[in-house]
XYZ file of C-alpha atoms in Angstrom:
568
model
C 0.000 0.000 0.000
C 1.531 3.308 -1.065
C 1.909 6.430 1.495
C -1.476 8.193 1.898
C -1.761 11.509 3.551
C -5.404 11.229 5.536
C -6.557 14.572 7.407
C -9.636 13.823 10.068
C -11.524 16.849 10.642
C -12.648 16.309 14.613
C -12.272 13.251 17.194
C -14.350 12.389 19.773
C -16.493 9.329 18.784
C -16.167 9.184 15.071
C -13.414 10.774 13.953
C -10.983 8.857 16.676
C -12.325 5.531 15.442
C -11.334 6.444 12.321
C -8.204 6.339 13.221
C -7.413 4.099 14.730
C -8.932 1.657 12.504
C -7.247 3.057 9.767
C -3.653 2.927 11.053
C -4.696 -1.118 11.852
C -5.077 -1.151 8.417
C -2.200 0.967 6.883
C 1.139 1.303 8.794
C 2.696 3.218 6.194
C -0.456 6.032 5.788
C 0.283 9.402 7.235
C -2.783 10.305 9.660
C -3.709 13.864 11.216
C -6.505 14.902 13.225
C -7.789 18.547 13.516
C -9.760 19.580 16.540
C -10.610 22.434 17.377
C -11.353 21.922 21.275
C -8.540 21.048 23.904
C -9.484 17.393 23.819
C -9.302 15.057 20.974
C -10.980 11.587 22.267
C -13.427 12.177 25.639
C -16.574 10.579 27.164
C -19.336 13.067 26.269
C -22.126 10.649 27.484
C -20.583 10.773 31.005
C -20.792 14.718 31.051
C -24.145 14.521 33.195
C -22.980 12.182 35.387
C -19.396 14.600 36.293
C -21.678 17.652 37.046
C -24.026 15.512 39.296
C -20.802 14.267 41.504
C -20.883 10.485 40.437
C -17.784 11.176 37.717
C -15.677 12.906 40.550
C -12.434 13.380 38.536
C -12.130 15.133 34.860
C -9.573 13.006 33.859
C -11.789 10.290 34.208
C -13.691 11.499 31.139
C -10.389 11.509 28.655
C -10.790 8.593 26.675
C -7.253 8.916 24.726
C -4.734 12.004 24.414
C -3.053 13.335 21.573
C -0.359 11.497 23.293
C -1.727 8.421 23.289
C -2.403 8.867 19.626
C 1.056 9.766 19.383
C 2.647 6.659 20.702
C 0.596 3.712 20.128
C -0.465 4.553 16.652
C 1.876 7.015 15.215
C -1.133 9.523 14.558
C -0.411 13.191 15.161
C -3.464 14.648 16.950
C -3.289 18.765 16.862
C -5.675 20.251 19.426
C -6.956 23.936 19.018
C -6.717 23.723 15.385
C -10.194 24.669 13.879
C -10.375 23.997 10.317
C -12.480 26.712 8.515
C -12.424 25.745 4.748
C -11.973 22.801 2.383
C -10.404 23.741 -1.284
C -11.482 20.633 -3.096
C -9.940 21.278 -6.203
C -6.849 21.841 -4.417
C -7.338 19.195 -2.277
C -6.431 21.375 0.784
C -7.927 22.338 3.800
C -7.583 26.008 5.980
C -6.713 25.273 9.664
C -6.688 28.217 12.367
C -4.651 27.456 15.172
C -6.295 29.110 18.303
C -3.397 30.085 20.498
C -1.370 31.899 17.989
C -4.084 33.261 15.533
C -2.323 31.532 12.435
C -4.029 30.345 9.520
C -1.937 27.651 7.467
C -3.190 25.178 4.638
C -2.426 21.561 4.782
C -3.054 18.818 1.621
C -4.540 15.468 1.803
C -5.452 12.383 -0.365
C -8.312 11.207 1.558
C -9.834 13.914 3.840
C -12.285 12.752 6.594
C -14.942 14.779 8.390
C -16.308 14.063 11.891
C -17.202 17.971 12.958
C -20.305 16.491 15.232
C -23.400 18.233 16.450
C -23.994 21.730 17.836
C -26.496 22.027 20.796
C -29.318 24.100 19.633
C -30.090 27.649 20.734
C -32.950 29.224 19.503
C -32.778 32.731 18.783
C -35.311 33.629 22.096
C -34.878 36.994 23.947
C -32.591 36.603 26.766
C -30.700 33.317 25.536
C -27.592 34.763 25.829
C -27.729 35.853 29.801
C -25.202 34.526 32.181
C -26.031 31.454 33.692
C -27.605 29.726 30.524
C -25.604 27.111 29.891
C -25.673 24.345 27.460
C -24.017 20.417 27.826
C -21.628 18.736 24.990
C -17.787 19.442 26.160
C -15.826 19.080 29.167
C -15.351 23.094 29.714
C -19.115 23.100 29.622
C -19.361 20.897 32.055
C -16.928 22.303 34.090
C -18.548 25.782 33.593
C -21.764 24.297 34.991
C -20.102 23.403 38.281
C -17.957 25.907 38.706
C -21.494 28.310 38.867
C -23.278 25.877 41.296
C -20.629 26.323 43.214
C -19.607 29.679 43.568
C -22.925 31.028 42.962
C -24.390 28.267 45.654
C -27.558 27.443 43.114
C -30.528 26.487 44.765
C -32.867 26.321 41.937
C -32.425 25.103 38.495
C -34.259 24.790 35.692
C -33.524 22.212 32.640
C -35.198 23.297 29.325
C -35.876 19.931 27.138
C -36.397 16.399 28.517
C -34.662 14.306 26.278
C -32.240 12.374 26.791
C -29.711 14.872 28.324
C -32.435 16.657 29.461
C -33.173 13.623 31.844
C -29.931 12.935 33.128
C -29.102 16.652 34.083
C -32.553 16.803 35.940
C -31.145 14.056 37.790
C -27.828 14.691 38.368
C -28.891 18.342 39.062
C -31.007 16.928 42.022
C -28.704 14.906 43.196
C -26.808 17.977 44.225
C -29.497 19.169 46.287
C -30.940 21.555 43.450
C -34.611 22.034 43.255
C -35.361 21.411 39.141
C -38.001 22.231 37.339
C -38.221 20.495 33.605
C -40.005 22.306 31.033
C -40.547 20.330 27.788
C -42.380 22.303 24.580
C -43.778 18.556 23.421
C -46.748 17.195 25.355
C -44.427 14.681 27.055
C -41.070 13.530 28.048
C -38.626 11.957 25.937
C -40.528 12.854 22.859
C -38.382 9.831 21.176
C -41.366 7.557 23.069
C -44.870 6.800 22.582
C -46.416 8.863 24.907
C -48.127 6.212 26.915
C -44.401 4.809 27.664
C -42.951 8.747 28.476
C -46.287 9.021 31.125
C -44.003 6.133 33.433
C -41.372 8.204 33.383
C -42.950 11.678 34.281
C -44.686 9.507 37.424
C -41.032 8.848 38.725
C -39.945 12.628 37.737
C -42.622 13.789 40.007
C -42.453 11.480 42.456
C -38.704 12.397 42.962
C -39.937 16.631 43.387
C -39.399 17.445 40.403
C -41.238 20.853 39.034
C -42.554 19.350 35.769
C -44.553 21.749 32.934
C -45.125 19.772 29.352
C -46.983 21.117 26.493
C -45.623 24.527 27.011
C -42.772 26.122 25.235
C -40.148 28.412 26.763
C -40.602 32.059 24.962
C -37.715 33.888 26.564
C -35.381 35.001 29.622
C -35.057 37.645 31.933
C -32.541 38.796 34.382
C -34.063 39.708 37.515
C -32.689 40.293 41.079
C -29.316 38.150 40.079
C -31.219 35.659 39.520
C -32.993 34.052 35.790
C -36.686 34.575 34.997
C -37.904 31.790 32.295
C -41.093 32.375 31.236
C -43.483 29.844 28.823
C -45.967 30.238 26.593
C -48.887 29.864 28.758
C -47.912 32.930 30.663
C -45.777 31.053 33.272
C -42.695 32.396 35.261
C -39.834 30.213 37.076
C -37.288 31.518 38.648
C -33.959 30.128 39.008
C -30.214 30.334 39.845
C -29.119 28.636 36.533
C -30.654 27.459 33.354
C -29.749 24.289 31.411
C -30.719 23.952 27.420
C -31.082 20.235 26.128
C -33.241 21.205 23.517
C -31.335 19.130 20.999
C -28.392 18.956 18.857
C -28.132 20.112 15.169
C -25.618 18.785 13.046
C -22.281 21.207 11.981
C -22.682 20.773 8.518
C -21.577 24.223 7.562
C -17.939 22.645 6.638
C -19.119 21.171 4.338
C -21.673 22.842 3.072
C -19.630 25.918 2.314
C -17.489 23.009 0.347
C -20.299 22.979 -1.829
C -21.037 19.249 -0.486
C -24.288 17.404 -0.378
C -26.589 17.948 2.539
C -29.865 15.784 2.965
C -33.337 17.037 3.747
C -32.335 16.601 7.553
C -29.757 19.056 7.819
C -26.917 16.507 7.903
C -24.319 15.525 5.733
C -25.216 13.241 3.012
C -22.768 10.701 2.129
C -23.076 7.018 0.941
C -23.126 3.549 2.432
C -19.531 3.655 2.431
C -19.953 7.155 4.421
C -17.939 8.685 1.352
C -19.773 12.490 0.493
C -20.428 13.616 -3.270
C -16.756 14.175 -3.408
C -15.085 11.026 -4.202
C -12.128 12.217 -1.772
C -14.365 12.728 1.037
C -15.870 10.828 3.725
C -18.153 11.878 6.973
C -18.826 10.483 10.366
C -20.649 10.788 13.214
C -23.555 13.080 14.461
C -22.925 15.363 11.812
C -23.859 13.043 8.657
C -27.688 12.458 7.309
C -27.772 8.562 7.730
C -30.724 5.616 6.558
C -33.240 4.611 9.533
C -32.774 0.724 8.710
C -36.705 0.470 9.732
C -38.492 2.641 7.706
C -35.559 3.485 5.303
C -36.053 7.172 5.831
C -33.105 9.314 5.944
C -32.880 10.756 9.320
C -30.317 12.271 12.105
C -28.836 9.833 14.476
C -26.077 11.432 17.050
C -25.635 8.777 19.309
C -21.945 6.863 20.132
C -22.375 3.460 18.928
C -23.118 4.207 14.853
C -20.685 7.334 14.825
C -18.267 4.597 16.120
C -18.856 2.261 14.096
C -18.995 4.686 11.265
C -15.483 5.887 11.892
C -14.623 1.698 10.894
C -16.678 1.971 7.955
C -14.820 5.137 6.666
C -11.556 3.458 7.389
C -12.056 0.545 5.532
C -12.958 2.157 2.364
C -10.536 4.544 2.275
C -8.275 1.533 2.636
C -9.638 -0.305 -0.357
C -11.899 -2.551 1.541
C -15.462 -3.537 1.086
C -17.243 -2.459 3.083
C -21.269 -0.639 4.119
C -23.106 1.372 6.670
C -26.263 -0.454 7.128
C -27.955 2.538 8.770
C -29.280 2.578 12.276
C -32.255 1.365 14.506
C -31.739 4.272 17.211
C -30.853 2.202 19.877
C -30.638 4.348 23.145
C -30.633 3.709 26.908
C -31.184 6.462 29.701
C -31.361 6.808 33.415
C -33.358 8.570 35.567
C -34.136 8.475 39.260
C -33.881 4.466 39.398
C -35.254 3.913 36.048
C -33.589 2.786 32.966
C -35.597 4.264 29.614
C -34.518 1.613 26.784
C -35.426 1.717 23.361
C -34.479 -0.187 19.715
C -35.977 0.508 16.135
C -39.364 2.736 15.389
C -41.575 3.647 17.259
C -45.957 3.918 17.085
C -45.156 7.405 15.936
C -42.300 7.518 13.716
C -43.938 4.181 12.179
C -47.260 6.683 11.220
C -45.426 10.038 10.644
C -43.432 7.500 7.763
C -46.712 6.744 6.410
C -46.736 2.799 7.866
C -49.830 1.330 8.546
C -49.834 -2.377 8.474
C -48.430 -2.784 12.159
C -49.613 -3.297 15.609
C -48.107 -3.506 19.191
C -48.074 -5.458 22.185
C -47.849 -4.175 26.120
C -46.312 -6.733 29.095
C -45.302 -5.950 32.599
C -43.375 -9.380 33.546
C -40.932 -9.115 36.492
C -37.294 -9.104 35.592
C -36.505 -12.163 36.965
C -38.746 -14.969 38.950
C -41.563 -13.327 41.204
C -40.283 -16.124 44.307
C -36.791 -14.667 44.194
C -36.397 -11.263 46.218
C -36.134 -8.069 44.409
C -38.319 -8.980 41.354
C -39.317 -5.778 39.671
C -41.549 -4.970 36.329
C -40.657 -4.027 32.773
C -42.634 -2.099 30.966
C -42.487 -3.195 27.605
C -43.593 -2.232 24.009
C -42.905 -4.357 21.107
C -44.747 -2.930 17.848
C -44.347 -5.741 14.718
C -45.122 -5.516 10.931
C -48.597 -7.535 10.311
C -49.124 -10.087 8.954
C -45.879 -11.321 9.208
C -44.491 -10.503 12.241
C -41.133 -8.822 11.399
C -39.607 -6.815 14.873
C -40.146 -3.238 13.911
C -39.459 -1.435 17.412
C -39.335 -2.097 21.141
C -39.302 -0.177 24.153
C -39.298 -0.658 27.775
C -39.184 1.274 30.974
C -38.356 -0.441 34.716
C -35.715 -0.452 37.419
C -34.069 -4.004 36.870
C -33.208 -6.123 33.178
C -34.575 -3.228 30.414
C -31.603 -2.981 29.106
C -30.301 -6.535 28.878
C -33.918 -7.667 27.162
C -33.698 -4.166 24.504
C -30.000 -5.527 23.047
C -31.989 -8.921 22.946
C -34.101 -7.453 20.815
C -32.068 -4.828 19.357
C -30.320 -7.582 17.585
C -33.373 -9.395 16.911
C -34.696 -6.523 14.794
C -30.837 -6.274 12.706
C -31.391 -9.903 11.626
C -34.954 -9.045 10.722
C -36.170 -11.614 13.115
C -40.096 -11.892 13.712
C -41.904 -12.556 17.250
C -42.495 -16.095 16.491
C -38.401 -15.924 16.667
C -39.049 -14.801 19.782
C -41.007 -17.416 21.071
C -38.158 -19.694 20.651
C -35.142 -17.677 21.826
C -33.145 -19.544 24.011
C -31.902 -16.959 26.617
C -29.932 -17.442 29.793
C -32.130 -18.616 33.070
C -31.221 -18.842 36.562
C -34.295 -17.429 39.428
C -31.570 -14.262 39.859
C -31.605 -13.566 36.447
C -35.015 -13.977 34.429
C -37.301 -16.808 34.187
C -37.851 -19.871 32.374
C -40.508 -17.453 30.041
C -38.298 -15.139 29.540
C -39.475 -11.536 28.942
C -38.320 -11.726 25.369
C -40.108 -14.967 25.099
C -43.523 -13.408 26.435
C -43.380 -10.312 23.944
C -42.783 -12.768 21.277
C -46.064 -15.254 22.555
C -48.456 -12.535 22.982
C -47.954 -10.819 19.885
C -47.581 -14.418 18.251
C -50.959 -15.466 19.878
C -52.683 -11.994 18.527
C -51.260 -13.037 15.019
C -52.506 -16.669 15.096
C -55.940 -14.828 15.588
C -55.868 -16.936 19.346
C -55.933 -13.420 21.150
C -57.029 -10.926 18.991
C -56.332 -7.911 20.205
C -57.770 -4.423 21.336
C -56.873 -0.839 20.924
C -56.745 1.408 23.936
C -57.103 4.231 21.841
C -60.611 3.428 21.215
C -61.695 2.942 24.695
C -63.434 6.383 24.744
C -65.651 5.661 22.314
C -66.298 1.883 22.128
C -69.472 0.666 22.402
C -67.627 -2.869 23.207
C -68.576 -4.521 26.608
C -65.837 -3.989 29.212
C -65.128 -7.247 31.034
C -62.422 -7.664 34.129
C -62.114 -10.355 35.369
C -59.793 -8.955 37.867
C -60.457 -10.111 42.074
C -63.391 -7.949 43.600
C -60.312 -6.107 45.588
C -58.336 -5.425 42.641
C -61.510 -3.947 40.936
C -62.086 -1.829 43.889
C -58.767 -0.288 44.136
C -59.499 1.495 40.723
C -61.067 0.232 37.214
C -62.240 1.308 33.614
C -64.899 3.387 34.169
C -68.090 1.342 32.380
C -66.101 -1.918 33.145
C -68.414 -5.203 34.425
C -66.448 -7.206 36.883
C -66.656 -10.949 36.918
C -63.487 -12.480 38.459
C -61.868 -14.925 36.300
C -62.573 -18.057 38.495
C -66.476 -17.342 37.877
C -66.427 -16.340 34.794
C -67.237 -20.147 33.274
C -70.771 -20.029 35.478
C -71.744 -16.495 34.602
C -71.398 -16.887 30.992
C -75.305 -15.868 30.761
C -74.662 -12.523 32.137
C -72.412 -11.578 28.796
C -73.925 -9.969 25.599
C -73.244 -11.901 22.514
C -74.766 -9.423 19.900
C -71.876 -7.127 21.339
C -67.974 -7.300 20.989
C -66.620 -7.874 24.588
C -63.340 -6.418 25.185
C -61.058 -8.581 28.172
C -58.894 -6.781 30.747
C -57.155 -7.999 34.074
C -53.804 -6.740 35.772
C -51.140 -7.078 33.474
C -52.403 -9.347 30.630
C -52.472 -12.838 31.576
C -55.776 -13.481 33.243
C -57.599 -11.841 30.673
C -55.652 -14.194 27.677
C -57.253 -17.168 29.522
C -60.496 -14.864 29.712
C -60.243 -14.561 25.951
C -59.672 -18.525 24.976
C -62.571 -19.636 27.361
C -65.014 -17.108 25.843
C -63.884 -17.079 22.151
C -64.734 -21.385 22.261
C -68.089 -20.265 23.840
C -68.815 -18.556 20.852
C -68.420 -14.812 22.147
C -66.607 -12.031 19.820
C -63.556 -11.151 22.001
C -60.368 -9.153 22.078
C -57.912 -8.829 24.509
C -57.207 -5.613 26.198
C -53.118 -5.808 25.991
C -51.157 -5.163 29.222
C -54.483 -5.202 31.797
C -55.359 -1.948 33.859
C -51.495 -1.279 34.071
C -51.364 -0.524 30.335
C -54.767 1.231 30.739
C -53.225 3.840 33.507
C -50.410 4.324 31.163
C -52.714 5.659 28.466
C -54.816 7.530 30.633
C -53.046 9.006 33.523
C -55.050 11.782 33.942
C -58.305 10.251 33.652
C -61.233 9.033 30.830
C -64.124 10.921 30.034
C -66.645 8.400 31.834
C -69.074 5.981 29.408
C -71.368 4.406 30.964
C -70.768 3.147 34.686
C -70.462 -0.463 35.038
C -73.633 -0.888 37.136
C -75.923 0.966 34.274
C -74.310 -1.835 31.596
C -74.712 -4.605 33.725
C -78.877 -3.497 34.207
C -78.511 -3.009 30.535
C -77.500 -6.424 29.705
C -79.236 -8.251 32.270
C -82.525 -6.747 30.542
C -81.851 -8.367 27.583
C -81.107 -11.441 28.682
């Protein structure tokens, strides 16, 4: 292999994986990376976690120095070197070295871009007061705890409750700050279907936190040395310190002054090779427009794992090997207040926003391991599927113990295009400490293969305000009393065979219990008595999910009870 000069255009995630792969694969290659910040290679997703206290030491977050770089793989790493302009004809870049002021030009043969994503700012009076800070380097992070220090903060308020959003409401908390969350969407973690965020916003709540959704942040004030952030609905919070996780955008203006590609998202387009339109060009990370492998949308993805293994990708081809980005499923994990917030592929919404109809989900609470063996806790889960075939389109899941171990189970499951009757036989690891001989996997997979085989078909919760479907639980008398459907007819499960009478068969009769399970047995018994049943999925757990906040009341469950028994 001949000498190659490569210049890498930013580090962190993508641009260091680049590499470092690529000296693997040529020894001979002369390799430069340009960043513009004082660190070349650092943990970004552990920023949170260093202003809350749990990261105690900075150095902790450096992943690899320039010497590092240096040393092991013969890669010369200049730091504080912003470059400003790409001459393609030339085949040249512009650098900008930040300490001295001087601007030099440097050639390459393959050029590499990994500039990342900018947190956004929007233009709103008052967004540039002191105290508004925003989270993606080290120095911010160290800003933000340098000022809750010396300023003693009390108060906080986080703007955006997405990912980062999450994690600095907790980690602010966790320094004794009182937080208030404002989110402009009607929920948290917008990524989510919004019956999966309202878990979340329970714990948020339950934990003191001052949470507003639906209502968008229209501008700040200073007041009194202290920050005034009012909404759109006429609402004022006061605070100490202001945090902005509104999102990221990606810094495509590199290469768009280039006279480069972008997509329709903003982000860099390139090919599955992650070359750009220039043949002597390739992009990484959160700054490139990549292919959601669901829907096969183009769409934004800044998240570690595909920049990383997009650095590879670019490596490989600039060495001459075959090799293809296969896009991403948006596989994320986040913490918050004892929770862990997992999710893998599309969701209800991006699945209708992409114009996909022929799909349908399934909800399951099962305990992370074996209910006998202390500690067992729920998982929420989610698993939406392509009908009528069953193909894994998306999962998601929200508890305290196991979500993440069962979303990579299915994370993978989705990349080999597996379907839920797949799932019914995965053969997963089982001790009582660890799962159960069902695992949770395994009962997605059953209940959505059941609703498939037409053995459970299934209802929609959506509809429940204004079905005219009999409501049946057959819930215990104690469980029913401790909060219901409103319009729902009780008959516990173990009577249900010898009250058959009391049900209407020129109506649809939709089955709910706890968490599922009950009401699947429900279902069988009644569907071989000749009824028309569906299954309610996920029991009154799924139904408080949907409905936090209340259901406009049908019917009570006394007046359809009279109702039927007149007919009878």
């Amino acid at each position: 292999m001949g000498t190659r000069r490569v210049l890498i255009v930013g580090g962190v995630a993508g641009g260091a994986s680049c590499a470092a792969r690529l000296r693997r694969l040529d020894e001979s290659g002369e390799i430069i990376v340009f960043e513009r910040g004082p660190y070349v290679s650092f943990a970004n997703c552990g920023l949170p976690y260093y202003v809350g206290n749990v990261i105690q030491e900075e150095k902790k977050l450096l992943v690899a120095t320039p010497g590092l770089f240096r040393n092991r793989f013969n890669i010369e790493v200049r730091t504080g070197h912003e470059v400003t302009a790409i001459d393609r004809q030339a085949r040249e870049i512009e650098v900008r070295e930040a300490a001295s002021g001087r601007v030099y030009r440097e050639r390459y043969d393959a050029l590499v871009l990994s500039p990342g994503a900018a947190p956004v700012r929007p233009p709103l009076p008052g967004i540039d007061l002191e105290g508004i800070f925003t989270l993606r380097t080290i120095p911010d992070s160290r800003s933000i705890r340098e000022w809750i220090e010396k300023r003693r903060a009390r108060r906080a308020v986080v703007v955006g409750a997405g990912f980062i959003g999450l994690e600095m409401t907790e980690n602010l908390a966790a320094r004794g700050l009182e937080v208030t969350l404002l989110e402009a969407a009607p929920q948290v973690m917008p990524l989510l279907d919004r019956e999966m965020a309202n878990l979340i916003e329970h714990r948020l709540r339950k934990h003191g936190v001052h949470l507003r959704t639906g209502d968008p942040v229209t501008d700040f004030e200073a007041k009194d040395g202290e920050l005034l952030v009012k909404t759109k609905s006429r609402q004022a919070f006061l605070a100490e310190m202001v945090i902005l996780s509104i999102g990221v955008k990606p810094e495509s203006g590199l290469a768009r002054a280039a006279g480069l590609d972008i997509g329709a998202t903003g982000g860099i387009r390139v090919d599955a090779c992650m070359r750009t339109s220039d043949p002597a060009i390739w992009a990484v990370g959160d700054a490139v427009e990549v292919r959601d492998a669901v829907t096969g949308t183009p769409c934004l993805a800044p998240l570690a794992g595909p920049a990383n293994r997009q650095g590879r990708i670019a490596a490989d081809s600039i060495a001459g090997r075959p090799t293809a980005f296969r896009g991403v499923q948006a596989t994320a994990v986040c913490g918050c207040f004892g929770l862990t917030i997992a999710v893998t592929g599309a969701t209800e919404k991006r699945l209708h926003a992409c114009g996909f109809t022929d799909f349908q989900s399934v909800y399951l609470h099962p305990n992370q391991h074996v209910a006998y063996y202390p500690g067992a806790k729920p998982i929420h889960m989610k698993l939406t599927y392509q009908v009528p075939g069953g193909r894994i389109l998306g999962a998601q899941a929200v508890g305290e113990e196991g979500v993440e171990r069962r979303i990579d189970v299915l994370s993978m499951a989705l990349q080999k295009q597996a379907t839920v009757f797949d799932l019914e036989e995965a053969e997963l690891c089982y001790a009582p400490q660890y799962g159960a001989a069902k695992d949770p996997v395994n009962l997605a997979g059953m209940v959505a293969a059941n609703a498939l085989r037409g053995d459970v078909p299934l209802a929609e919760w959506e509809e429940i305000p204004v079905t005219d479907a009999f409501l049946l639980d057959v819930r215990d008398p104690h469980e029913f009393a401790a909060g219901s459907i409103p319009g729902a007819v009780n008959i516990p499960l173990p009577q249900l065979s010898s009250r058959l009478a009391e049900l209407p068969r020129e109506r649809e009769i939709w089955v709910q219990c706890g968490v599922g399970q009950r009401s699947y047995y429900a279902v069988r018994l009644l569907a071989q008595h000749g009824f028309r049943v569906k299954n309610l999925p996920g029991g009154f757990t799924t139904f408080k999910a949907f409905y936090s906040e209340g259901l406009s009341k049908p019917p009570s469950a006394e007046a359809r009870l009279t109702e039927q028994r007149e007919k009878i």
